Amino acid sequence: MYSKFRSLLFSLEAEQAHRLAVGAARLAQAVAPRVIESMFSYSHPSLHTSIFGKQFTNPIGLAAGFDKNARMILFWRKMGIGFMEVGSVSARRSKGNKKPRAFRLPDDRALINRMGLNNDGAERIALRLKRHAGILAFPVGANIAKTHDPDIQGDAAVEDFCISFRTLAPHVDYITLNVSCPNTSDGKTFEDPNVLDRLLVALKKERDEFVRRIPVLIKFSPPERDSFVLDSHFDELLLVSLAHGIDGFVASNTASDWQNLTTSRTLLEKIGNGGLSGPPIEKRATQLVRYIFQKTEGKLPIIGVGGVASGEAAYAKIRAGASLVQLFTGLVYRGPGLIPSVKRRLVELLNEDGFGTISQAVGRDA
Ligand SMILES: Cc1cc2nc3c(=O)[nH]c(=O)nc-3n(C[C@H](O)[C@H](O)[C@H](O)COP(=O)(O)O)c2cc1C
């Protein structure tokens, strides 16, 4: 069914197609939630897992960027997703970069985007989340980033993150700090140990004042190579994160350097710059999961994301050290049917290896 709808979507410009898909999903969640559930939901006891003291019916989640503004929560729940991450959300509402800013690379089943953190802003999104309080029924995280404005720098940038934290933390199960967005207006990320340190000092104060202990994760960029082994810069980032009591990691964001592509140079030159996602970044994202798992001795949960388009790819992330896995680009190419298909295959793969639960497989190849 999705293949027909996909032909229509792929005849449109990528962002227009996304808007149409979101519209269709919102309509479906309003008029036929039971139908979606009966068509797509699939559950199995071996997929159940518990992370940060939260129960997940399955480890397959929606990555940040797909439902930035928290408009389709019910739809994702009915689709049988195990958890979702809204955002990136910034303190102030932002339109993001000029369009076009999202591009499909069908030959690689990949995407390139330079959305530039377009979102409705922390307050509106918090209100939407508040409306779902009590009926969420699955863990929801908020991914926060600095407002897309080159004038917000230094202390103001740190405060910008703090505002989003304060506004969203009461309504979500975890917070992810997007310190690795490759599409900021000033071209900078927070992946500098000193800058990250300042941010985490300020956020620790916020966390200490907050009524409950909310898990805070950090989302990093993928390494430059598939064969990433050791990187002292990355080690410093990890050390800073651990020193400030970070609860887990998300690996990884899109890649601003493009590799493993068969797409023609002419098309790539026409696109310009942006973050690459999908199968071409799968190996490096998995390698980063493995590296973090090894360095932290498997003590902190890792969400694996990057190029997952099959049960095998999700399982590879889990065996490398991911406790949870997220989808984005795979959903664009395979449609929402990817969710039950990944879950079914995961159950088979766990079974073949003699594991009764996801947690038994985590880090087996690390
Ligand atoms: C169009 C688009 C928008 C995205 N927006 C965000 C975002 O706002 N915040 C974020 O942390 N990651 C964002 N991402 C990155 C995804 O969450 C994910 O880390 C990345 O795409 C790799 O996963 P994938 O290969 O399954 O797509 C975006 C990705 C795409 C393709």
PDB file of C-alpha atoms and ligand atoms in Angstrom, residues 62-66 68 85-89 101-102 111-115 117-118 143 145 176-178 180-181 183 219-220 250-255 275-279 281-282 285 305-309 326-332, ligand 1:
ATOM      1  CA  LEU A  62      11.075   7.655  16.270  1.00  0.00           C
ATOM      2  CA  ALA A  63      14.176   9.821  15.800  1.00  0.00           C
ATOM      3  CA  ALA A  64      14.231  13.573  16.354  1.00  0.00           C
ATOM      4  CA  GLY A  65      13.240  15.696  13.397  1.00  0.00           C
ATOM      5  CA  PHE A  66      10.362  13.545  12.108  1.00  0.00           C
ATOM      6  CA  LYS A  68       9.475  17.996  15.630  1.00  0.00           C
ATOM      7  CA  GLU A  85      11.723  11.989  20.491  1.00  0.00           C
ATOM      8  CA  VAL A  86      10.089  15.303  19.619  1.00  0.00           C
ATOM      9  CA  GLY A  87      12.164  18.265  18.433  1.00  0.00           C
ATOM     10  CA  SER A  88      14.686  19.510  18.013  1.00  0.00           C
ATOM     11  CA  VAL A  89      12.919  22.191  20.001  1.00  0.00           C
ATOM     12  CA  ARG A 101      16.356  22.281   2.440  1.00  0.00           C
ATOM     13  CA  ALA A 102      15.586  18.541   2.283  1.00  0.00           C
ATOM     14  CA  LEU A 111      18.486  12.013   2.537  1.00  0.00           C
ATOM     15  CA  ILE A 112      20.414  15.248   2.808  1.00  0.00           C
ATOM     16  CA  ASN A 113      18.898  18.040   4.872  1.00  0.00           C
ATOM     17  CA  ARG A 114      19.734  21.503   6.108  1.00  0.00           C
ATOM     18  CA  MET A 115      16.409  22.228   7.792  1.00  0.00           C
ATOM     19  CA  LEU A 117      16.078  23.699  13.398  1.00  0.00           C
ATOM     20  CA  ASN A 118      12.660  24.885  12.221  1.00  0.00           C
ATOM     21  CA  ASN A 143      15.423  16.867  21.913  1.00  0.00           C
ATOM     22  CA  ALA A 145      18.874  22.667  20.586  1.00  0.00           C
ATOM     23  CA  THR A 176      18.326  14.880  24.613  1.00  0.00           C
ATOM     24  CA  LEU A 177      20.804  17.688  24.111  1.00  0.00           C
ATOM     25  CA  ASN A 178      21.341  18.140  20.414  1.00  0.00           C
ATOM     26  CA  SER A 180      25.660  18.149  17.046  1.00  0.00           C
ATOM     27  CA  CYS A 181      23.225  19.771  14.626  1.00  0.00           C
ATOM     28  CA  ASN A 183      22.812  22.919  10.143  1.00  0.00           C
ATOM     29  CA  LYS A 219      23.426  13.378  20.809  1.00  0.00           C
ATOM     30  CA  PHE A 220      26.696  13.328  18.895  1.00  0.00           C
ATOM     31  CA  VAL A 250      22.304   9.171  21.205  1.00  0.00           C
ATOM     32  CA  ALA A 251      24.553   8.056  18.363  1.00  0.00           C
ATOM     33  CA  SER A 252      24.284   9.593  15.913  1.00  0.00           C
ATOM     34  CA  ASN A 253      23.125  12.717  14.156  1.00  0.00           C
ATOM     35  CA  THR A 254      23.420  13.235  10.380  1.00  0.00           C
ATOM     36  CA  ALA A 255      26.884  13.507   8.778  1.00  0.00           C
ATOM     37  CA  GLY A 275      23.523  16.480   6.826  1.00  0.00           C
ATOM     38  CA  LEU A 276      23.490  13.029   5.251  1.00  0.00           C
ATOM     39  CA  SER A 277      21.276  10.290   6.720  1.00  0.00           C
ATOM     40  CA  GLY A 278      20.262   6.753   5.809  1.00  0.00           C
ATOM     41  CA  PRO A 279      22.236   3.596   4.942  1.00  0.00           C
ATOM     42  CA  ILE A 281      25.980   6.470   7.529  1.00  0.00           C
ATOM     43  CA  GLU A 282      24.855   3.181   9.057  1.00  0.00           C
ATOM     44  CA  ALA A 285      26.828   5.385  13.480  1.00  0.00           C
ATOM     45  CA  VAL A 305      20.305   5.779  15.215  1.00  0.00           C
ATOM     46  CA  GLY A 306      21.610   6.077  11.668  1.00  0.00           C
ATOM     47  CA  GLY A 307      20.718   4.077   8.585  1.00  0.00           C
ATOM     48  CA  VAL A 308      18.356   1.584  10.203  1.00  0.00           C
ATOM     49  CA  ALA A 309      16.111   0.204   7.460  1.00  0.00           C
ATOM     50  CA  GLN A 326      15.516   5.033  16.371  1.00  0.00           C
ATOM     51  CA  LEU A 327      14.246   5.327  12.789  1.00  0.00           C
ATOM     52  CA  PHE A 328      14.044   8.259  10.414  1.00  0.00           C
ATOM     53  CA  THR A 329      15.238   7.931   6.798  1.00  0.00           C
ATOM     54  CA  GLY A 330      14.140   4.273   6.634  1.00  0.00           C
ATOM     55  CA  LEU A 331      10.562   5.423   7.307  1.00  0.00           C
ATOM     56  CA  VAL A 332      10.699   7.801   4.332  1.00  0.00           C
TER      57      VAL A 332
HETATM   58  C1  LIG B   1      14.933  15.932   7.562  1.00  0.00           C
HETATM   59  C2  LIG B   1      15.678  15.600   8.834  1.00  0.00           C
HETATM   60  C3  LIG B   1      15.519  16.414   9.944  1.00  0.00           C
HETATM   61  C4  LIG B   1      16.196  16.109  11.134  1.00  0.00           C
HETATM   62  N1  LIG B   1      16.034  16.926  12.211  1.00  0.00           N
HETATM   63  C5  LIG B   1      16.682  16.637  13.360  1.00  0.00           C
HETATM   64  C6  LIG B   1      16.521  17.463  14.489  1.00  0.00           C
HETATM   65  O1  LIG B   1      15.776  18.438  14.480  1.00  0.00           O
HETATM   66  N2  LIG B   1      17.227  17.147  15.629  1.00  0.00           N
HETATM   67  C7  LIG B   1      18.051  16.058  15.692  1.00  0.00           C
HETATM   68  O2  LIG B   1      18.659  15.797  16.755  1.00  0.00           O
HETATM   69  N3  LIG B   1      18.184  15.237  14.626  1.00  0.00           N
HETATM   70  C8  LIG B   1      17.544  15.494  13.483  1.00  0.00           C
HETATM   71  N4  LIG B   1      17.697  14.680  12.408  1.00  0.00           N
HETATM   72  C9  LIG B   1      18.601  13.510  12.516  1.00  0.00           C
HETATM   73  C10 LIG B   1      17.852  12.219  12.834  1.00  0.00           C
HETATM   74  O3  LIG B   1      17.243  12.285  14.102  1.00  0.00           O
HETATM   75  C11 LIG B   1      18.838  11.025  12.817  1.00  0.00           C
HETATM   76  O4  LIG B   1      19.780  11.216  13.836  1.00  0.00           O
HETATM   77  C12 LIG B   1      19.577  10.881  11.497  1.00  0.00           C
HETATM   78  O5  LIG B   1      18.727  11.176  10.416  1.00  0.00           O
HETATM   79  C13 LIG B   1      20.155   9.491  11.309  1.00  0.00           C
HETATM   80  O6  LIG B   1      19.149   8.503  11.281  1.00  0.00           O
HETATM   81  P1  LIG B   1      18.547   7.872   9.913  1.00  0.00           P
HETATM   82  O7  LIG B   1      19.733   7.466   9.088  1.00  0.00           O
HETATM   83  O8  LIG B   1      17.695   6.757  10.342  1.00  0.00           O
HETATM   84  O9  LIG B   1      17.789   8.962   9.254  1.00  0.00           O
HETATM   85  C14 LIG B   1      17.040  14.965  11.206  1.00  0.00           C
HETATM   86  C15 LIG B   1      17.174  14.134  10.092  1.00  0.00           C
HETATM   87  C16 LIG B   1      16.501  14.429   8.913  1.00  0.00           C
HETATM   88  C17 LIG B   1      16.665  13.506   7.724  1.00  0.00           C
END
